[in-house]
mmCIF file of C-alpha atoms in Angstrom:
data_model
loop_
_atom_site.group_PDB
_atom_site.id
_atom_site.type_symbol
_atom_site.label_atom_id
_atom_site.label_comp_id
_atom_site.label_asym_id
_atom_site.label_seq_id
_atom_site.Cartn_x
_atom_site.Cartn_y
_atom_site.Cartn_z
ATOM 1 C CA MET V 1 59.852 15.709 34.575
ATOM 2 C CA THR V 2 58.234 14.478 31.339
ATOM 3 C CA GLY V 3 56.647 15.932 28.233
ATOM 4 C CA LEU V 4 59.529 18.215 27.279
ATOM 5 C CA ARG V 5 59.846 19.692 23.780
ATOM 6 C CA VAL V 6 63.113 20.016 21.857
ATOM 7 C CA ALA V 7 63.191 22.400 18.907
ATOM 8 C CA PHE V 8 65.591 21.708 16.051
ATOM 9 C CA LEU V 9 66.497 23.261 12.727
ATOM 10 C CA GLY V 10 63.854 21.743 10.471
ATOM 11 C CA PRO V 11 61.975 20.603 8.588
ATOM 12 C CA HIS V 12 62.271 16.853 9.165
ATOM 13 C CA GLY V 13 65.225 15.283 7.423
ATOM 14 C CA THR V 14 67.940 17.812 8.336
ATOM 15 C CA PHE V 15 71.387 16.938 9.616
ATOM 16 C CA CYS V 16 70.281 18.681 12.814
ATOM 17 C CA GLU V 17 67.509 16.142 13.357
ATOM 18 C CA GLN V 18 69.949 13.356 12.514
ATOM 19 C CA ALA V 19 72.372 14.676 15.165
ATOM 20 C CA LEU V 20 69.621 15.005 17.757
ATOM 21 C CA ARG V 21 68.496 11.426 17.167
ATOM 22 C CA THR V 22 71.996 10.122 17.975
ATOM 23 C CA LEU V 23 71.457 11.072 21.632
ATOM 24 C CA THR V 24 70.351 8.076 23.669
ATOM 25 C CA PRO V 25 67.385 8.220 26.079
ATOM 26 C CA ALA V 26 69.858 8.066 28.985
ATOM 27 C CA VAL V 27 71.782 11.095 27.690
ATOM 28 C CA LEU V 28 68.584 13.067 27.075
ATOM 29 C CA ASP V 29 67.339 12.205 30.555
ATOM 30 C CA ASP V 30 70.617 13.358 32.088
ATOM 31 C CA ALA V 31 70.734 16.578 30.054
ATOM 32 C CA LEU V 32 67.056 17.538 30.077
ATOM 33 C CA GLY V 33 65.264 15.356 32.617
ATOM 34 C CA ASP V 34 63.227 13.561 29.946
ATOM 35 C CA PRO V 35 64.431 10.461 28.038
ATOM 36 C CA GLU V 36 61.928 10.864 25.184
ATOM 37 C CA PRO V 37 61.137 14.551 24.544
ATOM 38 C CA ALA V 38 58.928 15.593 21.645
ATOM 39 C CA LEU V 39 60.898 16.888 18.649
ATOM 40 C CA LEU V 40 59.734 20.149 17.072
ATOM 41 C CA PRO V 41 61.018 21.170 13.613
ATOM 42 C CA ILE V 42 61.592 24.951 13.448
ATOM 43 C CA PRO V 43 62.326 26.887 10.218
ATOM 44 C CA SER V 44 65.592 28.533 11.325
ATOM 45 C CA THR V 45 68.301 28.403 13.957
ATOM 46 C CA THR V 46 67.300 31.816 15.303
ATOM 47 C CA ALA V 47 63.654 30.748 15.574
ATOM 48 C CA ALA V 48 64.649 27.559 17.406
ATOM 49 C CA LEU V 49 66.557 29.536 20.047
ATOM 50 C CA ASP V 50 63.736 32.076 20.265
ATOM 51 C CA ALA V 51 61.262 29.245 20.881
ATOM 52 C CA VAL V 52 63.200 28.226 23.974
ATOM 53 C CA ARG V 53 63.367 31.785 25.286
ATOM 54 C CA ALA V 54 59.630 32.234 24.690
ATOM 55 C CA GLY V 55 58.763 28.993 26.494
ATOM 56 C CA ASP V 56 57.439 27.343 23.317
ATOM 57 C CA ALA V 57 60.192 24.718 23.608
ATOM 58 C CA ASP V 58 62.214 23.483 26.562
ATOM 59 C CA ALA V 59 65.492 23.023 24.660
ATOM 60 C CA ALA V 60 66.904 23.380 21.167
ATOM 61 C CA CYS V 61 69.416 21.525 19.019
ATOM 62 C CA VAL V 62 71.278 23.810 16.600
ATOM 63 C CA PRO V 63 74.478 23.699 14.526
ATOM 64 C CA VAL V 64 77.303 25.789 15.928
ATOM 65 C CA GLU V 65 80.419 24.936 13.905
ATOM 66 C CA ASN V 66 81.512 23.123 10.775
ATOM 67 C CA SER V 67 85.029 21.781 10.299
ATOM 68 C CA VAL V 68 85.165 23.209 6.753
ATOM 69 C CA GLU V 69 83.216 26.469 7.015
ATOM 70 C CA GLY V 70 83.775 27.406 10.664
ATOM 71 C CA GLY V 71 81.183 28.875 13.031
ATOM 72 C CA VAL V 72 77.490 29.255 12.272
ATOM 73 C CA PRO V 73 76.840 33.013 12.655
ATOM 74 C CA ALA V 74 73.124 32.754 13.509
ATOM 75 C CA THR V 75 73.842 30.350 16.365
ATOM 76 C CA MET V 76 76.742 32.369 17.729
ATOM 77 C CA ASP V 77 74.717 35.580 17.655
ATOM 78 C CA GLY V 78 71.720 33.830 19.215
ATOM 79 C CA LEU V 79 73.690 32.376 22.111
ATOM 80 C CA VAL V 80 74.678 35.815 23.445
ATOM 81 C CA GLU V 81 71.156 37.221 23.409
ATOM 82 C CA THR V 82 69.047 37.401 26.574
ATOM 83 C CA PRO V 83 67.643 35.715 28.523
ATOM 84 C CA PRO V 84 70.628 33.359 28.709
ATOM 85 C CA LEU V 85 70.816 29.810 27.419
ATOM 86 C CA VAL V 86 73.423 27.179 28.306
ATOM 87 C CA ILE V 87 74.860 24.289 26.325
ATOM 88 C CA VAL V 88 74.342 20.912 28.015
ATOM 89 C CA ARG V 89 75.560 18.562 25.272
ATOM 90 C CA GLU V 90 77.477 18.672 22.010
ATOM 91 C CA ILE V 91 77.214 16.266 19.095
ATOM 92 C CA LEU V 92 79.810 15.761 16.360
ATOM 93 C CA LEU V 93 78.233 14.472 13.163
ATOM 94 C CA PRO V 94 80.213 13.453 10.060
ATOM 95 C CA VAL V 95 78.440 15.129 7.150
ATOM 96 C CA ARG V 96 77.751 13.215 3.938
ATOM 97 C CA PHE V 97 75.740 14.915 1.176
ATOM 98 C CA SER V 98 73.573 13.496 -1.596
ATOM 99 C CA VAL V 99 71.926 15.166 -4.591
ATOM 100 C CA LEU V 100 68.204 14.401 -4.475
ATOM 101 C CA VAL V 101 65.803 14.841 -7.388
ATOM 102 C CA ARG V 102 62.284 13.890 -8.415
ATOM 103 C CA GLN V 103 61.825 10.473 -9.990
ATOM 104 C CA GLY V 104 62.922 10.453 -13.638
ATOM 105 C CA THR V 105 65.215 13.517 -13.398
ATOM 106 C CA ALA V 106 68.623 13.130 -15.062
ATOM 107 C CA ALA V 107 71.708 15.280 -14.529
ATOM 108 C CA ALA V 108 71.087 17.018 -17.842
ATOM 109 C CA ASP V 109 67.638 18.075 -16.618
ATOM 110 C CA VAL V 110 68.966 19.934 -13.557
ATOM 111 C CA GLY V 111 68.739 23.679 -14.143
ATOM 112 C CA SER V 112 68.628 24.665 -10.473
ATOM 113 C CA VAL V 113 70.039 23.171 -7.276
ATOM 114 C CA ALA V 114 69.299 24.287 -3.712
ATOM 115 C CA SER V 115 71.040 23.819 -0.374
ATOM 116 C CA HIS V 116 71.858 25.502 2.931
ATOM 117 C CA PRO V 117 74.835 27.911 2.641
ATOM 118 C CA HIS V 118 77.125 25.504 4.516
ATOM 119 C CA GLY V 119 75.971 22.626 2.323
ATOM 120 C CA GLU V 120 76.632 24.641 -0.819
ATOM 121 C CA ALA V 121 80.077 25.631 0.460
ATOM 122 C CA GLN V 122 81.036 22.011 1.144
ATOM 123 C CA THR V 123 79.918 20.797 -2.317
ATOM 124 C CA ARG V 124 80.774 23.811 -4.459
ATOM 125 C CA ARG V 125 83.453 22.117 -6.537
ATOM 126 C CA TRP V 126 81.314 19.022 -7.139
ATOM 127 C CA ILE V 127 78.386 21.143 -8.316
ATOM 128 C CA ALA V 128 80.617 23.168 -10.627
ATOM 129 C CA GLU V 129 82.043 20.016 -12.192
ATOM 130 C CA HIS V 130 78.926 17.845 -12.454
ATOM 131 C CA LEU V 131 76.085 20.408 -12.709
ATOM 132 C CA PRO V 132 77.852 23.350 -14.358
ATOM 133 C CA ALA V 133 74.677 24.846 -15.868
ATOM 134 C CA ALA V 134 72.649 24.726 -12.643
ATOM 135 C CA GLU V 135 71.645 27.896 -10.814
ATOM 136 C CA VAL V 136 72.519 27.560 -7.125
ATOM 137 C CA ARG V 137 69.892 28.742 -4.640
ATOM 138 C CA LEU V 138 70.419 29.028 -0.879
ATOM 139 C CA THR V 139 67.835 27.842 1.649
ATOM 140 C CA SER V 140 67.328 27.931 5.422
ATOM 141 C CA SER V 141 68.218 24.226 5.750
ATOM 142 C CA THR V 142 69.218 21.296 3.572
ATOM 143 C CA ALA V 143 65.836 19.649 4.244
ATOM 144 C CA ALA V 144 64.055 22.810 3.103
ATOM 145 C CA ALA V 145 65.945 22.409 -0.167
ATOM 146 C CA ALA V 146 64.573 18.859 -0.487
ATOM 147 C CA ALA V 147 61.061 20.154 0.187
ATOM 148 C CA GLN V 148 61.489 22.666 -2.641
ATOM 149 C CA VAL V 149 62.435 19.846 -5.011
ATOM 150 C CA ALA V 150 59.342 17.861 -3.975
ATOM 151 C CA ALA V 151 57.210 20.968 -4.605
ATOM 152 C CA GLY V 152 58.704 21.441 -8.066
ATOM 153 C CA GLU V 153 60.328 24.774 -7.162
ATOM 154 C CA VAL V 154 63.894 23.588 -7.957
ATOM 155 C CA ASP V 155 65.282 20.590 -9.793
ATOM 156 C CA ALA V 156 67.750 19.217 -7.221
ATOM 157 C CA ALA V 157 68.778 19.520 -3.585
ATOM 158 C CA VAL V 158 72.127 18.958 -1.912
ATOM 159 C CA CYS V 159 71.140 17.541 1.459
ATOM 160 C CA ALA V 160 71.209 14.628 3.870
ATOM 161 C CA PRO V 161 70.355 11.264 2.254
ATOM 162 C CA VAL V 162 67.593 10.719 4.858
ATOM 163 C CA ALA V 163 65.594 13.582 3.299
ATOM 164 C CA ALA V 164 64.761 11.344 0.321
ATOM 165 C CA ALA V 165 62.380 9.227 2.390
ATOM 166 C CA HIS V 166 60.712 12.291 3.918
ATOM 167 C CA HIS V 167 59.981 13.920 0.552
ATOM 168 C CA GLY V 168 59.583 11.030 -1.897
ATOM 169 C CA LEU V 169 62.785 11.820 -3.800
ATOM 170 C CA VAL V 170 65.565 9.698 -5.294
ATOM 171 C CA GLU V 171 69.350 10.032 -5.254
ATOM 172 C CA LEU V 172 70.953 11.409 -8.383
ATOM 173 C CA ALA V 173 74.381 11.176 -6.741
ATOM 174 C CA SER V 174 75.793 10.403 -3.292
ATOM 175 C CA GLY V 175 78.966 11.353 -1.461
ATOM 176 C CA VAL V 176 79.189 14.683 -3.276
ATOM 177 C CA HIS V 177 81.050 16.635 -0.580
ATOM 178 C CA ASP V 178 84.354 18.223 -1.590
ATOM 179 C CA THR V 179 85.983 17.311 1.745
ATOM 180 C CA GLY V 180 85.263 13.744 2.783
ATOM 181 C CA ASP V 181 85.953 14.089 6.493
ATOM 182 C CA ALA V 182 83.819 17.174 7.202
ATOM 183 C CA VAL V 183 82.182 17.211 10.623
ATOM 184 C CA THR V 184 79.453 19.510 11.921
ATOM 185 C CA ARG V 185 79.190 20.255 15.624
ATOM 186 C CA PHE V 186 75.700 20.636 17.060
ATOM 187 C CA VAL V 187 74.784 21.790 20.564
ATOM 188 C CA LEU V 188 71.803 21.062 22.781
ATOM 189 C CA VAL V 189 70.858 24.210 24.707
ATOM 190 C CA ARG V 190 68.293 25.042 27.371
ATOM 191 C CA PRO V 191 67.676 27.766 29.970
ATOM 192 C CA PRO V 192 69.871 27.683 33.095
ATOM 193 C CA GLY V 193 68.423 25.907 36.124
ATOM 194 C CA ALA V 194 66.926 22.476 36.743
ATOM 195 C CA PRO V 195 68.125 19.817 36.225
ATOM 196 C CA GLY V 196 71.372 21.755 36.696
ATOM 197 C CA LEU V 197 74.622 21.773 34.759
ATOM 198 C CA PRO V 198 76.046 18.427 33.628
ATOM 199 C CA ALA V 199 78.404 17.087 36.288
ATOM 200 C CA PRO V 200 82.155 17.035 35.522
ATOM 201 C CA THR V 201 83.279 13.892 33.702
ATOM 202 C CA GLY V 202 87.000 14.581 33.453
ATOM 203 C CA ALA V 203 86.613 15.096 29.684
ATOM 204 C CA ASP V 204 84.569 18.284 29.427
ATOM 205 C CA ARG V 205 84.393 21.483 27.429
ATOM 206 C CA THR V 206 83.408 24.962 28.596
ATOM 207 C CA SER V 207 82.106 27.593 26.188
ATOM 208 C CA LEU V 208 81.947 31.323 26.852
ATOM 209 C CA ALA V 209 81.764 34.638 25.053
ATOM 210 C CA ALA V 210 83.545 37.797 26.142
ATOM 211 C CA THR V 211 83.955 41.408 25.100
ATOM 212 C CA THR V 212 86.855 43.602 26.089
ATOM 213 C CA VAL V 213 87.997 47.202 25.760
ATOM 214 C CA ASN V 214 89.671 48.053 22.459
ATOM 215 C CA HIS V 215 93.275 48.805 23.343
ATOM 216 C CA PRO V 216 96.623 47.148 22.522
ATOM 217 C CA GLY V 217 97.116 43.843 24.325
ATOM 218 C CA ALA V 218 93.521 43.520 25.582
ATOM 219 C CA LEU V 219 92.860 40.201 23.855
ATOM 220 C CA LEU V 220 96.312 38.923 24.820
ATOM 221 C CA ALA V 221 95.500 39.636 28.466
ATOM 222 C CA VAL V 222 92.282 37.611 28.161
ATOM 223 C CA LEU V 223 94.088 34.674 26.566
ATOM 224 C CA THR V 224 96.867 34.840 29.147
ATOM 225 C CA GLU V 225 94.364 34.396 32.000
ATOM 226 C CA ILE V 226 93.313 31.146 30.316
ATOM 227 C CA ALA V 227 96.808 29.936 29.421
ATOM 228 C CA VAL V 228 98.428 30.428 32.830
ATOM 229 C CA ARG V 229 95.817 28.133 34.379
ATOM 230 C CA GLY V 230 96.606 25.321 31.968
ATOM 231 C CA VAL V 231 93.265 25.477 30.160
ATOM 232 C CA ASP V 232 93.590 24.132 26.614
ATOM 233 C CA LEU V 233 91.858 26.681 24.380
ATOM 234 C CA THR V 234 90.282 24.652 21.568
ATOM 235 C CA ARG V 235 88.471 27.404 19.674
ATOM 236 C CA ILE V 236 88.393 31.173 19.359
ATOM 237 C CA GLU V 237 86.179 33.077 16.949
ATOM 238 C CA SER V 238 84.853 36.634 16.817
ATOM 239 C CA ARG V 239 81.502 38.177 15.911
ATOM 240 C CA PRO V 240 80.773 41.922 15.802
ATOM 241 C CA LEU V 241 78.562 43.517 18.433
ATOM 242 C CA LYS V 242 75.467 44.614 16.563
ATOM 243 C CA ASP V 243 75.119 47.976 18.298
ATOM 244 C CA ARG V 244 78.784 49.008 18.703
ATOM 245 C CA ARG V 245 80.903 49.295 15.570
ATOM 246 C CA GLY V 246 84.473 48.080 15.977
ATOM 247 C CA GLU V 247 83.726 45.928 19.046
ATOM 248 C CA TYR V 248 83.433 42.160 19.065
ATOM 249 C CA TRP V 249 82.255 39.132 20.961
ATOM 250 C CA PHE V 250 85.068 36.599 21.301
ATOM 251 C CA PHE V 251 83.725 33.058 21.476
ATOM 252 C CA LEU V 252 86.050 30.748 23.393
ATOM 253 C CA ASP V 253 85.980 26.992 23.993
ATOM 254 C CA GLY V 254 88.365 25.387 26.452
ATOM 255 C CA THR V 255 88.876 21.987 28.013
ATOM 256 C CA GLY V 256 87.590 21.638 31.555
ATOM 257 C CA HIS V 257 84.465 22.254 33.612
ATOM 258 C CA VAL V 258 83.326 25.336 35.508
ATOM 259 C CA ALA V 259 83.170 23.198 38.675
ATOM 260 C CA GLU V 260 86.917 22.549 38.416
ATOM 261 C CA PRO V 261 89.345 25.032 39.997
ATOM 262 C CA ALA V 262 91.364 25.912 36.879
ATOM 263 C CA MET V 263 88.360 26.748 34.720
ATOM 264 C CA GLY V 264 86.583 28.447 37.609
ATOM 265 C CA GLU V 265 89.569 30.708 38.268
ATOM 266 C CA ALA V 266 89.901 31.511 34.563
ATOM 267 C CA LEU V 267 86.246 32.537 34.345
ATOM 268 C CA ALA V 268 86.549 34.691 37.474
ATOM 269 C CA ALA V 269 89.642 36.396 36.025
ATOM 270 C CA LEU V 270 87.839 37.118 32.751
ATOM 271 C CA ARG V 271 84.912 38.547 34.707
ATOM 272 C CA ARG V 272 87.351 41.028 36.262
ATOM 273 C CA ARG V 273 89.126 41.938 33.016
ATOM 274 C CA CYS V 274 86.351 41.949 30.418
ATOM 275 C CA THR V 275 83.521 44.383 29.838
ATOM 276 C CA ASP V 276 81.104 41.441 29.558
ATOM 277 C CA VAL V 277 81.371 37.657 29.923
ATOM 278 C CA ARG V 278 78.659 35.162 29.017
ATOM 279 C CA PHE V 279 78.998 31.635 30.394
ATOM 280 C CA LEU V 280 77.599 29.384 27.655
ATOM 281 C CA GLY V 281 77.920 26.047 29.421
ATOM 282 C CA SER V 282 80.139 23.197 30.629
ATOM 283 C CA TYR V 283 79.354 19.813 29.106
ATOM 284 C CA PRO V 284 80.956 16.477 28.102
ATOM 285 C CA ARG V 285 83.263 16.658 25.080
ATOM 286 C CA ALA V 286 81.961 14.659 22.140
ATOM 287 C CA THR V 287 84.101 12.592 19.793
ATOM 288 C CA VAL V 288 83.622 11.143 16.335
ATOM 289 C CA ALA V 289 83.709 7.340 16.126
ATOM 290 C CA GLY V 290 87.323 6.195 15.808
ATOM 291 C CA GLU V 291 88.742 9.571 16.827
ATOM 292 C CA VAL V 292 91.611 9.503 19.309
ATOM 293 C CA GLY V 293 92.045 12.374 21.779
ATOM 294 C CA THR V 294 95.297 14.320 21.515
ATOM 295 C CA GLY V 295 95.091 16.576 24.558
ATOM 296 C CA ALA V 296 98.292 16.699 26.581
ATOM 297 C CA GLY V 297 96.492 17.085 29.903
ATOM 298 C CA PRO V 298 97.277 19.573 32.692
ATOM 299 C CA GLY V 299 100.904 20.450 33.312
ATOM 300 C CA PRO V 300 102.769 20.675 36.635
ATOM 301 C CA GLY V 301 100.812 22.705 39.175
ATOM 302 C CA GLN V 302 97.637 22.653 37.083
ATOM 303 C CA THR V 303 95.808 19.518 38.204
ATOM 304 C CA VAL V 304 92.702 19.608 40.403
ATOM 305 C CA LYS V 305 94.830 18.216 43.257
ATOM 306 C CA ASP V 306 97.382 21.033 42.817
ATOM 307 C CA TYR V 307 94.638 23.680 42.969
ATOM 308 C CA THR V 308 93.006 22.079 46.015
ATOM 309 C CA GLU V 309 96.264 21.838 47.947
ATOM 310 C CA SER V 310 97.330 25.394 47.111
ATOM 311 C CA ALA V 311 93.925 26.759 48.172
ATOM 312 C CA ALA V 312 94.202 24.897 51.503
ATOM 313 C CA TRP V 313 97.733 26.277 52.013
ATOM 314 C CA LEU V 314 96.554 29.855 51.371
ATOM 315 C CA ALA V 315 93.590 29.424 53.738
ATOM 316 C CA ALA V 316 95.960 28.239 56.462
ATOM 317 C CA LEU V 317 98.168 31.285 55.971
ATOM 318 C CA ARG V 318 95.174 33.587 56.271
ATOM 319 C CA ASP V 319 93.812 32.050 59.461
ATOM 320 C CA GLY V 320 97.245 31.756 61.080
ATOM 321 C CA SER V 321 97.321 27.964 61.279
ATOM 322 C CA GLY V 322 100.005 27.492 58.607
ATOM 323 C CA ALA V 323 103.258 28.940 57.441
#
């Protein structure tokens, strides 16, 4: 299959585009069936996901979580809409911000500065200290902020350094983030189906969203189904259901792949217990360069071999060939 289109949070010059361009042709071919898809900048995360559902794009790359600010609400809400989408890859991108201005602009000239809400949150202290008189304006993306500077609508943008080349701007300052080791997690999503889910690698992550009845211990019961199967829960976050006050989607990430017995059993158990479960994908876990994994691995009775042998033992009991 060739000629696929991948939407991303645009315009050109966003961290999202930077993350997408870190994927090699081999990875894109494995995930999408096309090593060199066309890249389509889309004004918002919601619009990028909508483009896939409408058939205007074959996949989308969107931010889902930041290590400083947490989950990206628009992405989380979009992932549980219908028709379903599944995550086929994740990308972890260290985030480094610059302040871009038009040629000849000095710090004293900056009366307004624009950025995406997550960008503003990660540079808030720097802006307060170095541009204390500047009005802060929020935009749909960091690159959109750079475009506003180029158009003369604001004086400065907090954004990715690469946006300078796209918009003819210069750096007033670099490395302006308050937390130097901030990382944003992006996901590549597409409709379920061909070319199928990524195969298990032994170092995978599964994402899902679930809702449950509102009574004491309901969430504990959900988490217990995951824990007793030795699945390492790496993230849990909630978002309100838009049409039912007081009820929530719980977004869960855990180590393992849906094709593996432990994760498969956990998902089946949640399907029995929860009012709704959305499988959001199983895909290879990404790492940041130099990062060392700290997972303890499955405990006694929780390896794939343990699950396979116990299933064979139960089958023998049922058909009368074992004891």
